[in-house]
CSV table of C-alpha atoms in Angstrom, one decimal:
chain,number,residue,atom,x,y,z
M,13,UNK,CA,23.2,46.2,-39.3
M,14,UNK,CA,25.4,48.8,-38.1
M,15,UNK,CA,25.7,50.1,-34.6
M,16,UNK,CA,27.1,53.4,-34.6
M,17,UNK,CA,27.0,54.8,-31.3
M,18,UNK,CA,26.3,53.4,-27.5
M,19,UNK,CA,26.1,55.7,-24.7
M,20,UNK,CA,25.8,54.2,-20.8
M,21,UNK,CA,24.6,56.0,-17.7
M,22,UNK,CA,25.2,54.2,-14.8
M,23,UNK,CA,25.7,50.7,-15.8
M,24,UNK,CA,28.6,49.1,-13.5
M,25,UNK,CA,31.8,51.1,-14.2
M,26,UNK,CA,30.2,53.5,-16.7
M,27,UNK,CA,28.6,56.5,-14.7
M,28,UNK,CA,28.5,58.2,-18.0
M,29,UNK,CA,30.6,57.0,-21.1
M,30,UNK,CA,29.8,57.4,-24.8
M,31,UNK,CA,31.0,55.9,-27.9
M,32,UNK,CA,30.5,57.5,-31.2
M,33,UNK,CA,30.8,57.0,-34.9
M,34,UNK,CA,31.9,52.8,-33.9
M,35,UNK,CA,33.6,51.3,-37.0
M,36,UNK,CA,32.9,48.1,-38.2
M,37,UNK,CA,35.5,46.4,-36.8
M,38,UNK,CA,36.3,47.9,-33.6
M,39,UNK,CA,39.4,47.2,-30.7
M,40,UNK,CA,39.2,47.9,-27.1
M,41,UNK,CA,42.1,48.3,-25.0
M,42,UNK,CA,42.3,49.2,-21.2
M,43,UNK,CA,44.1,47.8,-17.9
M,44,UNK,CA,42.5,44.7,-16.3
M,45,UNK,CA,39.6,46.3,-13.7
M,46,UNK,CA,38.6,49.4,-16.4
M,47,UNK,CA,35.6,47.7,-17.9
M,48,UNK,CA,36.4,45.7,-21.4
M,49,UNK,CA,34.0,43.0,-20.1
M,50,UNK,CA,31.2,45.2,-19.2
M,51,UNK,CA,31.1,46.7,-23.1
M,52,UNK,CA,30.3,43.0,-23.6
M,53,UNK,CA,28.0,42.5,-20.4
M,54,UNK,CA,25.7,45.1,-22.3
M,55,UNK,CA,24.9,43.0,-25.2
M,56,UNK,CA,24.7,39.8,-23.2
M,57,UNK,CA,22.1,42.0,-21.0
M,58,UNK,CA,19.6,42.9,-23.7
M,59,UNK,CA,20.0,39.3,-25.2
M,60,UNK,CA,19.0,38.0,-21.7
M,61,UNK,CA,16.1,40.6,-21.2
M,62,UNK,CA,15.1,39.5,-24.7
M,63,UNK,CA,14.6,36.0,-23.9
M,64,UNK,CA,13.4,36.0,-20.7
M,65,UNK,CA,12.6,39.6,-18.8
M,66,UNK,CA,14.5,42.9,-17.0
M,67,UNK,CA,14.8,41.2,-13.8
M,68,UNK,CA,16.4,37.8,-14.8
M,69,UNK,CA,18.8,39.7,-16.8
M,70,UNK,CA,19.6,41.6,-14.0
M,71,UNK,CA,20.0,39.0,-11.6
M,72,UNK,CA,22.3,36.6,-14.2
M,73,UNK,CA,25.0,39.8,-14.6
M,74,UNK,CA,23.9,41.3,-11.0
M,75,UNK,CA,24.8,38.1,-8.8
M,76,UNK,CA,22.0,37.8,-6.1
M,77,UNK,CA,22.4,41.5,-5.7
M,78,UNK,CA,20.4,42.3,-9.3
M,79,UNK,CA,19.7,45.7,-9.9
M,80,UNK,CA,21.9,47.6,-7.3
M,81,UNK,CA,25.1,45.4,-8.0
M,82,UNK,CA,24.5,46.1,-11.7
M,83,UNK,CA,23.9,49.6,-11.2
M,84,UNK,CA,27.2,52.4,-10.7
M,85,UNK,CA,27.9,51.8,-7.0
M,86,UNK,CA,27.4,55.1,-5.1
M,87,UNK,CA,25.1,56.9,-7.9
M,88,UNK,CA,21.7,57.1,-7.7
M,89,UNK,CA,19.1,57.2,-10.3
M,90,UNK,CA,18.0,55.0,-13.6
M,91,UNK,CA,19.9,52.6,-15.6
M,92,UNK,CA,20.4,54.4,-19.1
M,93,UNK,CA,21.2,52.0,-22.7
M,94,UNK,CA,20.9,54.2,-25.8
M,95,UNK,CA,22.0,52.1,-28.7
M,96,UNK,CA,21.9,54.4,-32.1
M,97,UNK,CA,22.5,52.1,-34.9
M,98,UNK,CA,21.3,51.2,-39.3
M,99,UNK,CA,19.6,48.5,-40.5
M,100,UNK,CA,21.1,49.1,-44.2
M,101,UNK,CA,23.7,51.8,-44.8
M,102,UNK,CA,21.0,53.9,-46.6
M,103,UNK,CA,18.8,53.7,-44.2
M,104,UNK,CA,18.0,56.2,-41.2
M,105,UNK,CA,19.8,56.4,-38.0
M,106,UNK,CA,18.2,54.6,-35.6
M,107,UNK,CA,17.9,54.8,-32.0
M,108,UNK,CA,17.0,52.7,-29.2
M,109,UNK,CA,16.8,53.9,-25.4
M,110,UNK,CA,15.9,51.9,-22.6
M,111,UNK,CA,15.7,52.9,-18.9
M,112,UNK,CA,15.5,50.7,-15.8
M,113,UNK,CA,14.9,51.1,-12.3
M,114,UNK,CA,13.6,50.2,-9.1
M,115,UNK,CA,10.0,50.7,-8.0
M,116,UNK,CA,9.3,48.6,-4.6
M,117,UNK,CA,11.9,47.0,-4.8
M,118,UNK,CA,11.9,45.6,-8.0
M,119,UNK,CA,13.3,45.8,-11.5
M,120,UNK,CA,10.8,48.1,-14.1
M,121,UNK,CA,11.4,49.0,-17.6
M,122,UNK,CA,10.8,53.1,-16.9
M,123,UNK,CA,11.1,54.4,-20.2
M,124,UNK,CA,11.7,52.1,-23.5
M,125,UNK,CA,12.0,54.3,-26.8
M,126,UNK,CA,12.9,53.3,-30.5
M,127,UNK,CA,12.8,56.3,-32.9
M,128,UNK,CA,14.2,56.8,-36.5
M,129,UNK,CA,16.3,59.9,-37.1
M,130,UNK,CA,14.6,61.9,-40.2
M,131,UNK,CA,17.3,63.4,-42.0
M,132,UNK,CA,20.0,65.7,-39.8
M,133,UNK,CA,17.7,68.3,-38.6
M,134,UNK,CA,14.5,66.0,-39.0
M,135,UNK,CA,12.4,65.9,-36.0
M,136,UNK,CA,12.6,62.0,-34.7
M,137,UNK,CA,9.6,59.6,-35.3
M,138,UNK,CA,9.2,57.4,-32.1
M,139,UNK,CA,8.2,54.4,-33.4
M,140,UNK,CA,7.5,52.4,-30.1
M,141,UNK,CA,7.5,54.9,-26.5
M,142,UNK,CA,6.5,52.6,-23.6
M,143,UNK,CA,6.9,53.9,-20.1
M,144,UNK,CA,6.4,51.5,-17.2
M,145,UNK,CA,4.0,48.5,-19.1
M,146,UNK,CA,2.0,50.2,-21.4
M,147,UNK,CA,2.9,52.3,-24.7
M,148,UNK,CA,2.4,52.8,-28.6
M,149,UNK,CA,3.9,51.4,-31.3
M,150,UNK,CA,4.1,52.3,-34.8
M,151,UNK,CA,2.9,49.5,-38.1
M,152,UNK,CA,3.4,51.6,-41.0
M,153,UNK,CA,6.6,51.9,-42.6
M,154,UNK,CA,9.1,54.6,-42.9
M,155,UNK,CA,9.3,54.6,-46.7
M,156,UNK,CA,5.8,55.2,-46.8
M,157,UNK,CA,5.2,57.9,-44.5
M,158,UNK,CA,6.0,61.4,-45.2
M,159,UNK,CA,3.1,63.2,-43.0
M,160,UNK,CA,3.3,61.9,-39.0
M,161,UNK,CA,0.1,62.2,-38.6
M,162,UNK,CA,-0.5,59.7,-40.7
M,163,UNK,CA,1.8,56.8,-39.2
M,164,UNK,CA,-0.4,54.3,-37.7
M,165,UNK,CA,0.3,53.7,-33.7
M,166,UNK,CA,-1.4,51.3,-32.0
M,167,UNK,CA,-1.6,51.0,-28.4
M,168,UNK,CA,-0.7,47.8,-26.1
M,169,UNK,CA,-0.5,46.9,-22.6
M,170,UNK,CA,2.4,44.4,-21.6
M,171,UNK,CA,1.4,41.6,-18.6
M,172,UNK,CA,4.1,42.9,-16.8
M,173,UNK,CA,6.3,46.4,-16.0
M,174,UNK,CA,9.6,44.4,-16.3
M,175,UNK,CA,9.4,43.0,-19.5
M,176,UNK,CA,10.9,45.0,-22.9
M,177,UNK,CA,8.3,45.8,-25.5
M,178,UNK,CA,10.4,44.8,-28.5
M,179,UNK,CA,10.2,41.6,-26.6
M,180,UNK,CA,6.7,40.8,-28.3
M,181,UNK,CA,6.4,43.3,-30.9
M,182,UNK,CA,9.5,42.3,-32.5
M,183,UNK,CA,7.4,38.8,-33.5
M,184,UNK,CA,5.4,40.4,-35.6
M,185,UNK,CA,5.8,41.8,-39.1
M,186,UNK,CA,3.4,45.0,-38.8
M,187,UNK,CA,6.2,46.3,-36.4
M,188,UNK,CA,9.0,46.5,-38.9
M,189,UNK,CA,11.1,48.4,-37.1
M,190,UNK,CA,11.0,47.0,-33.8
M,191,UNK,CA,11.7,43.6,-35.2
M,192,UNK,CA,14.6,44.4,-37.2
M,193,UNK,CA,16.4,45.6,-33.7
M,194,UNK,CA,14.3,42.6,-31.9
M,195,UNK,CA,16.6,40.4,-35.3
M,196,UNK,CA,19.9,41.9,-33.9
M,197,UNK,CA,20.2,41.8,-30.3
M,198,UNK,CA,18.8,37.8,-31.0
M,199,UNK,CA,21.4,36.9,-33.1
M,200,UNK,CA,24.3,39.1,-31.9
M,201,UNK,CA,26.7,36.8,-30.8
M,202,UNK,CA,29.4,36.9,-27.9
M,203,UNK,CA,31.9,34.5,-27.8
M,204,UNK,CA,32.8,33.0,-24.6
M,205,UNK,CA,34.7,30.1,-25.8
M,206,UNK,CA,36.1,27.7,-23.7
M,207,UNK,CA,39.1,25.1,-24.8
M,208,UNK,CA,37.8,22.1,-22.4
M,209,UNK,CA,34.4,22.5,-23.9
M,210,UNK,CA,35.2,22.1,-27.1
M,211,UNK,CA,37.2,19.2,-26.8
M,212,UNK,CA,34.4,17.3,-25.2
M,213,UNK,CA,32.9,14.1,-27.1
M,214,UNK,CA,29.5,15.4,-27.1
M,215,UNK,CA,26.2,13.7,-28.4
M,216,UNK,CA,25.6,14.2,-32.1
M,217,UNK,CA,22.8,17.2,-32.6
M,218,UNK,CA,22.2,19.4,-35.4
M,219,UNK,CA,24.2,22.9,-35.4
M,220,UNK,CA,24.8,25.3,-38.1
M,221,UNK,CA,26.6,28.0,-35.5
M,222,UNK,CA,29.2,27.9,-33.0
M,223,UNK,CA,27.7,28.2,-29.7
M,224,UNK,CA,28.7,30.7,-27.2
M,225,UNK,CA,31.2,28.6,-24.9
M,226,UNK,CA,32.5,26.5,-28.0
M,227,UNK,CA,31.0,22.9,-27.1
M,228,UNK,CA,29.0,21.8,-30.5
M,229,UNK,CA,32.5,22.5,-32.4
M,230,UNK,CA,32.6,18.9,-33.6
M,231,UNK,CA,29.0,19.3,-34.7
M,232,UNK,CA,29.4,22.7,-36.3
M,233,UNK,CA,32.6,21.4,-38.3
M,234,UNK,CA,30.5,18.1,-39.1
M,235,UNK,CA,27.5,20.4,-40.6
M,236,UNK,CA,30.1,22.5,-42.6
M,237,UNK,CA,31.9,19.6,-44.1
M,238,UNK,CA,28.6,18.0,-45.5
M,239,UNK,CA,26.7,21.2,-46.0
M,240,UNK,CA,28.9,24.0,-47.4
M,241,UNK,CA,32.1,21.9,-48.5
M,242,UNK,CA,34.0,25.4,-50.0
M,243,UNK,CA,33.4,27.0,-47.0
M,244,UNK,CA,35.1,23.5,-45.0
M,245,UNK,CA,38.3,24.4,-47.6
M,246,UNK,CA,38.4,27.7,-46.8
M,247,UNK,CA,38.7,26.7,-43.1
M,248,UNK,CA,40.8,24.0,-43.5
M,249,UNK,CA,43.4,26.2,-45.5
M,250,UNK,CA,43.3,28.6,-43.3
M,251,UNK,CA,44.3,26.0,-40.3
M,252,UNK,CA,46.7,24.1,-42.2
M,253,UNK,CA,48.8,27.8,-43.2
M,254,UNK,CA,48.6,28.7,-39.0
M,255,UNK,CA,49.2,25.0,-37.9
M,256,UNK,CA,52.1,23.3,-39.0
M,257,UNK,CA,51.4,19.7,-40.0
M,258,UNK,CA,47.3,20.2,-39.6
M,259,UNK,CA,46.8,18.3,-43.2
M,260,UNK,CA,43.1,17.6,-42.4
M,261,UNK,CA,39.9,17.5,-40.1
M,262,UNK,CA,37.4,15.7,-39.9
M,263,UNK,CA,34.6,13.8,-38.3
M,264,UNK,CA,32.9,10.7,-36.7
M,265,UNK,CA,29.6,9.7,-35.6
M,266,UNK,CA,30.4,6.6,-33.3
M,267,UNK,CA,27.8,4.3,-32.7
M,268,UNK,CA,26.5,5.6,-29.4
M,269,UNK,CA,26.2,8.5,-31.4
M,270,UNK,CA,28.7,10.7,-30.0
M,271,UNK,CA,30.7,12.7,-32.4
M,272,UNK,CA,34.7,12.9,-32.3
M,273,UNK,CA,36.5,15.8,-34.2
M,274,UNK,CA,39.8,14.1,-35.8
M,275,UNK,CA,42.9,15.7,-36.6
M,276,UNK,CA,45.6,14.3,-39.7
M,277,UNK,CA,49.2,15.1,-39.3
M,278,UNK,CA,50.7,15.0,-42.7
M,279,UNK,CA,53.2,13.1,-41.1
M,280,UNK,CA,51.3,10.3,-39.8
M,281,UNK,CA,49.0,7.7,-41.5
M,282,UNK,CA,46.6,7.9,-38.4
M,283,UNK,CA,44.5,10.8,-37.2
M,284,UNK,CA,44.2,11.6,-34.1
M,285,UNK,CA,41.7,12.5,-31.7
M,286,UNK,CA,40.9,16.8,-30.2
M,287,UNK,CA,41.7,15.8,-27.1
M,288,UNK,CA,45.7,15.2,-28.1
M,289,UNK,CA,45.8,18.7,-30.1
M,290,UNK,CA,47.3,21.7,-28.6
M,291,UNK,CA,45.0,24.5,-26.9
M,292,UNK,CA,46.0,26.6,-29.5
M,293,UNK,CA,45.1,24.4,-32.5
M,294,UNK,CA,41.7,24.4,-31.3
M,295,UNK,CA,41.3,27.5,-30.8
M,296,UNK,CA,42.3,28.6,-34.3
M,297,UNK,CA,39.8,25.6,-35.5
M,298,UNK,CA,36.8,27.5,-33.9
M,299,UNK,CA,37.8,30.9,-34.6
M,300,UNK,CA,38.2,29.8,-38.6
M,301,UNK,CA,34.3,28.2,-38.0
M,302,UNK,CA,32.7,31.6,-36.2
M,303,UNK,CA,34.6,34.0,-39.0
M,304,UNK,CA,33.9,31.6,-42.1
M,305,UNK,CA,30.1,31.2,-40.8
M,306,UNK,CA,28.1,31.1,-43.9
M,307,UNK,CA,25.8,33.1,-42.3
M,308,UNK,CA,27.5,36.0,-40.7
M,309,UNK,CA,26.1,37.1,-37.2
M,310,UNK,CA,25.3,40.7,-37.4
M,311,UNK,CA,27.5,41.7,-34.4
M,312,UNK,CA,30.4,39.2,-32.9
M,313,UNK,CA,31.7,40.0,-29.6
M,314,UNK,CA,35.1,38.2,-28.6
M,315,UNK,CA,36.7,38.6,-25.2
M,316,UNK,CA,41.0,38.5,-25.9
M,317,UNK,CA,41.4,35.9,-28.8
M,318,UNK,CA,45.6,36.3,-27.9
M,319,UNK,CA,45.2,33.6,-25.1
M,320,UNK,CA,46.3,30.3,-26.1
M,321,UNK,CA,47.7,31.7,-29.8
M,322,UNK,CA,50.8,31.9,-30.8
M,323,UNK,CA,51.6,36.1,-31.0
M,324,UNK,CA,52.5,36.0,-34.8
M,325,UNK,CA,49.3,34.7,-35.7
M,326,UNK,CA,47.5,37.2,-34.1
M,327,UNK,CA,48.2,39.8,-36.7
M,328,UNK,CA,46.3,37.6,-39.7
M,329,UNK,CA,43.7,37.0,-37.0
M,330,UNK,CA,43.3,40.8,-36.7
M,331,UNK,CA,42.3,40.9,-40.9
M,332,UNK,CA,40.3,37.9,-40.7
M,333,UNK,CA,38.4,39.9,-38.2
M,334,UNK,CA,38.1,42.9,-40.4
M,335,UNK,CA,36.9,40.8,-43.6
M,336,UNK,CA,34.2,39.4,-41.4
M,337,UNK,CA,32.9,42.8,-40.4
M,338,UNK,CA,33.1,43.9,-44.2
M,339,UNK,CA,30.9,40.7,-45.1
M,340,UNK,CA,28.3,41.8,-42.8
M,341,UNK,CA,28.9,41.3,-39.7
M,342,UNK,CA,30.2,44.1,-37.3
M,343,UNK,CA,33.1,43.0,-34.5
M,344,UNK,CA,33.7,44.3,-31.3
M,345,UNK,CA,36.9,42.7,-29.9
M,346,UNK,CA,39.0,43.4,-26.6
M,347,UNK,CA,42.7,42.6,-26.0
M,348,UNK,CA,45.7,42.8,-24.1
M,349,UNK,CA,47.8,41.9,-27.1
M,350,UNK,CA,50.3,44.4,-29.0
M,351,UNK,CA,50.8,42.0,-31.6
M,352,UNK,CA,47.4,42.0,-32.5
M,353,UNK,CA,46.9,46.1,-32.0
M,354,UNK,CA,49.3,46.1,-34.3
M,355,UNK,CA,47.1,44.8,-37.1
M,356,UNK,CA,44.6,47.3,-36.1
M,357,UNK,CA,44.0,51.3,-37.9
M,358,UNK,CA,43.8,54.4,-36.1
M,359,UNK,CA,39.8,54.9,-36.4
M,360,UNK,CA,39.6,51.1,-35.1
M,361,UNK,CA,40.6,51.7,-31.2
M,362,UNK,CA,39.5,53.2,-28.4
M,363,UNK,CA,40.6,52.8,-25.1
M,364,UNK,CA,39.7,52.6,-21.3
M,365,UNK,CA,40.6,54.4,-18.4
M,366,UNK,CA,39.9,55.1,-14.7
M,367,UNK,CA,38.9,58.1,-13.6
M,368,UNK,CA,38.0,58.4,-9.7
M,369,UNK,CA,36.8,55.1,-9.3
M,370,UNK,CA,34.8,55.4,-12.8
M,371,UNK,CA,35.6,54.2,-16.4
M,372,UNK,CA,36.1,56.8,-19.6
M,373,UNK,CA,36.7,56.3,-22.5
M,374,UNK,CA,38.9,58.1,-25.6
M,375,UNK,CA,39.8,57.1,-29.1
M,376,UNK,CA,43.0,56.8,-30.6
M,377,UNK,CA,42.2,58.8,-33.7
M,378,UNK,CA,41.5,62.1,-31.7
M,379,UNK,CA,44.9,61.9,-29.9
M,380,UNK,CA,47.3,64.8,-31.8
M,381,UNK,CA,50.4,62.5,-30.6
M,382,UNK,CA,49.2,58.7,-31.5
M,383,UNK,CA,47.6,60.3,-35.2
M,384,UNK,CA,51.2,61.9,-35.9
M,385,UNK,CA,53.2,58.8,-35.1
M,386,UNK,CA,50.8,56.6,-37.2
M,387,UNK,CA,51.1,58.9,-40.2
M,388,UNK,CA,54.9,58.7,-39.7
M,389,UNK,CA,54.3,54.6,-40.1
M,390,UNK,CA,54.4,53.6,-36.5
M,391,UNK,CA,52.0,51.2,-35.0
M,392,UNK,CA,49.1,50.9,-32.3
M,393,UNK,CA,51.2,48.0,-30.2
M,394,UNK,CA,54.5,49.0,-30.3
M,395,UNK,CA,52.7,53.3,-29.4
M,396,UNK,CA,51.0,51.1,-26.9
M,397,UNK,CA,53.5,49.4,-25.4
M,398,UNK,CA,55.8,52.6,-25.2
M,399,UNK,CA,52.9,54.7,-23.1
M,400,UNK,CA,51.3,56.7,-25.7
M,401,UNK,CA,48.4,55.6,-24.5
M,402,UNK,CA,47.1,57.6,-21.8
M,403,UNK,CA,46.5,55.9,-18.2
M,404,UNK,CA,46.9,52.6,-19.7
M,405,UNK,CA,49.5,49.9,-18.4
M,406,UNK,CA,49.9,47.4,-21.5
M,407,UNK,CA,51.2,44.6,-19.3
C-alpha cells in the first residue's frame, strides 16, 4: 500500500491543503499551532468511523462540539477527505473521497466515492458511489474488466446515513477493492506512545503488535522473544549499540500472572526491573519493537519520536524509519528536531504554515533556495534552523 496524495477541505486548520506525490517515508515540519497533529487526526478519524460510525468519530476528535468543532471554524459547507493511493506499485491509482455534513443537526456521510484511475487519460471506474445511505458497489475485478458495461454493480441500502459503506463491504471478498482500502485504514497504525504506560506491570495477554499508547510492550517483547527469536536479536542489537550497558532484555510471568520486562547491565549480575530504566531507554525499546514488527503495518504514524531521546540518536532513528517504509510499510512522521531533519532527503519534507488563521502547506523540494543548498551538501536541520524555511520558527 502506497498513499500518494491527500487533499483536505475544511477539516480543522485545513480550509483547503493538498499533498501530492507523498514518499514513502515522509517528514513534517511546522511551528506548534500549524496542524502536524491534525495530518494524524485524519487517519485516527477514518479508523474511528471504521469501527464504529461518522458521528462517534466526530465527537472523539470534535469534543462535545462534533461536527462544527471538527469542521474549519468560520467556513461553511461539507467536510472533504480525498485519499488517492496503490494497493501494489503496478496497480492503478486509486482514489477514495468521502464527504460529511450536517442534515438536522446531525452527522451524514453526503457523498462516499472509491474509483480506480484507468490509465492517465482513462476515464475513472467508480467502484463504490454512495450518497446519503444508499449506493452501488462494484464485485468484478479490475483485471478482468475491459468493457464498463460489463462490471457487475450491485446495489445496497445502509441501516443508517452516518455510517461509511466500505464499513461493511470491505468484509466481504466480492468487493475487492473496497476491502483492500477497508485492510489499510484497519491496520494503519498511529503511535501515541506513552513512557508511564509502558512501564506498567500489566496482566499477561497475548499481543503480537505494539499498541497505540505503548502499554502491552512487556507482552509484545515476551511474544517476539519466544515467537520470532532473530527478529528479538535484531532488537536487542539495535538497543544495546543506542544504550550503553543494555546487555539484555527480557521477560517474566510472575505468578499472579503479571508480566515484568527486565533489563541486564553488563555490569551487574542482577537485572533490573522497567520501572528503574531511563525514559529514554524505553523508548528506544518500543520504537526497535514497532520498526522490527514482523509484520509491517502498512502506514505508521508517529507524533515527534525526539522527546525523551538523546539528539545523536535521532539521526539512525531517521534510517530505521526509512528501511521500515522500504519493507512495506509507509511512515508519516512529525518533528521539531534538526537532528533528526537532518537524516532526512529533499523529496522527504514538507512543511506547515499559517496563512490568515489557516494552515498551507509547501515542500522542500520545490524551493529554488533549499534544492541549491542541498545539492551543495547542506542539510534540512541546520537550512532549518538558519530560516530557509519559510514562516517557520524551528524552536
Amino acid at each position: 500500500m502506497h498513499i500518494e496524495a491527500i487533499e483536505l477541505k475544511n477539516f480543522r486548520a485545513f480550509k483547503h491543503i493538498k499533498m501530492q506525490d507523498i514518499p514513502k517515508f515522509c517528514i513534517i515540519v511546522g511551528a506548534n499551532g500549524t496542524g502536524k497533529s491534525t495530518i494524524f487526526q485524519v487517519f485516527n478519524f477514518l479508523k474511528d468511523a471504521m469501527s464504529d460510525n461518522v458521528q462517534t468519530a466526530l465527537a472523539k476528535l470534535g469534543g462535545g462540539l462534533g461536527f462544527k468543532e471538527v469542521r474549519t471554524r468560520n467556513c461553511s459547507g461539507s467536510i472533504e477527505i480525498i485519499i488517492k493511493f496503490r494497493i501494489e506499485i503496478d496497480k492503478p491509482l486509486c482514489t477514495y473521497h468521502l464527504e460529511i455534513d450536517e442534515e438536522e443537526g446531525q452527522p451524514i456521510v453526503v457523498r462516499e466515492v472509491l474509483s480506480y484511475r484507468r490509465g492517465p487519460r482513462g476515464k475513472p471506474w467508480q467502484f463504490l458511489n454512495f450518497r446519503r445511505g444508499s449506493g452501488t458497489a462494484i464485485t468484478n475485478e479490475l483485471a478482468e474488466i475491459i468493457d464498463d458495461t460489463k462490471l457487475d454493480r450491485v446495489e445496497h441500502t445502509l441501516k443508517a446515513k452516518n455510517i461509511l459503506a466500505i464499513k461493511g463491504l470491505s468484509q466481504f471478498e466480492t468487493f475487492p477493492a473496497v476491502k483492500a482500502l477497508g485492510d489499510l485504514i484497519q491496520n494503519w497504525h498511529i503511535s501515541d506512545f506513552h513512557i508511564t504506560n509502558a512501564r506498567y506491570e500489566n496482566p499477561y495477554d497475548f499481543a503480537e503488535h505494539l499498541s497505540k499508547d505503548g502499554d502491552n510492550l512487556s507482552s509484545v517483547t515476551d511474544y517476539l522473544y519466544k515467537n520470532h527469536p532473530q527478529v528479538f536479536k535484531a532488537i536487542l542489537n539495535g538497543l544495546s549499540h543506542r544504550v550503553p550497558g543494555i546487555a539484555d532484555v527480557e521477560t517474566k510471568i510472575t505468578e499472579e500472572g503479571r508480566v515484568l520486562l527486565k533489563f541486564r547491565d553488563g555490569a551487574f549480575e542482577d537485572p533490573f526491573l522497567a520501572r528503574h530504566v531511563s525514559d529514554g531507554t524505553i523508548k528506544m525499546l518500543a520504537y526497535l519493537i514497532l520498526l522490527y514488527d514482523p509484520k509491517p503495518h502498512p502506514l505508521l504514524c508517529v507524533e515527534e519520536p525526539e522527546n525523551q531521546l538523546y539528539p545523536k540518536l535521532l539521526t539512525e532513528l531517521a534510517e530505521e524509519f526509512r528501511l521500515y517504509s522500504q519493507r512495506g510499510g509507509q511512515v508519516f512522521v512529525s518533528t521539531h528536531s534538526p537532528e533528526f531533519l537532518n537524516a532526512a532527503k529533499l523529496n522527504e519534507v514538507f512543511w506547515l504554515v499559517k496563512k490568515s488563521g489557516f494552515t498551507d502547506i509547501k515542500r522542500a523540494n520545490t524551493d529554488k533556495q533549499i534544492s541549491e543548498y542541498m545539492q551543495d551538501g547542506d542539510q534540512l536541520g541546520y537550512l532549518w534552523q538558519q530560516g530557509f524555511f519559510e514562516n517557520v520558527d524551528p524552536q
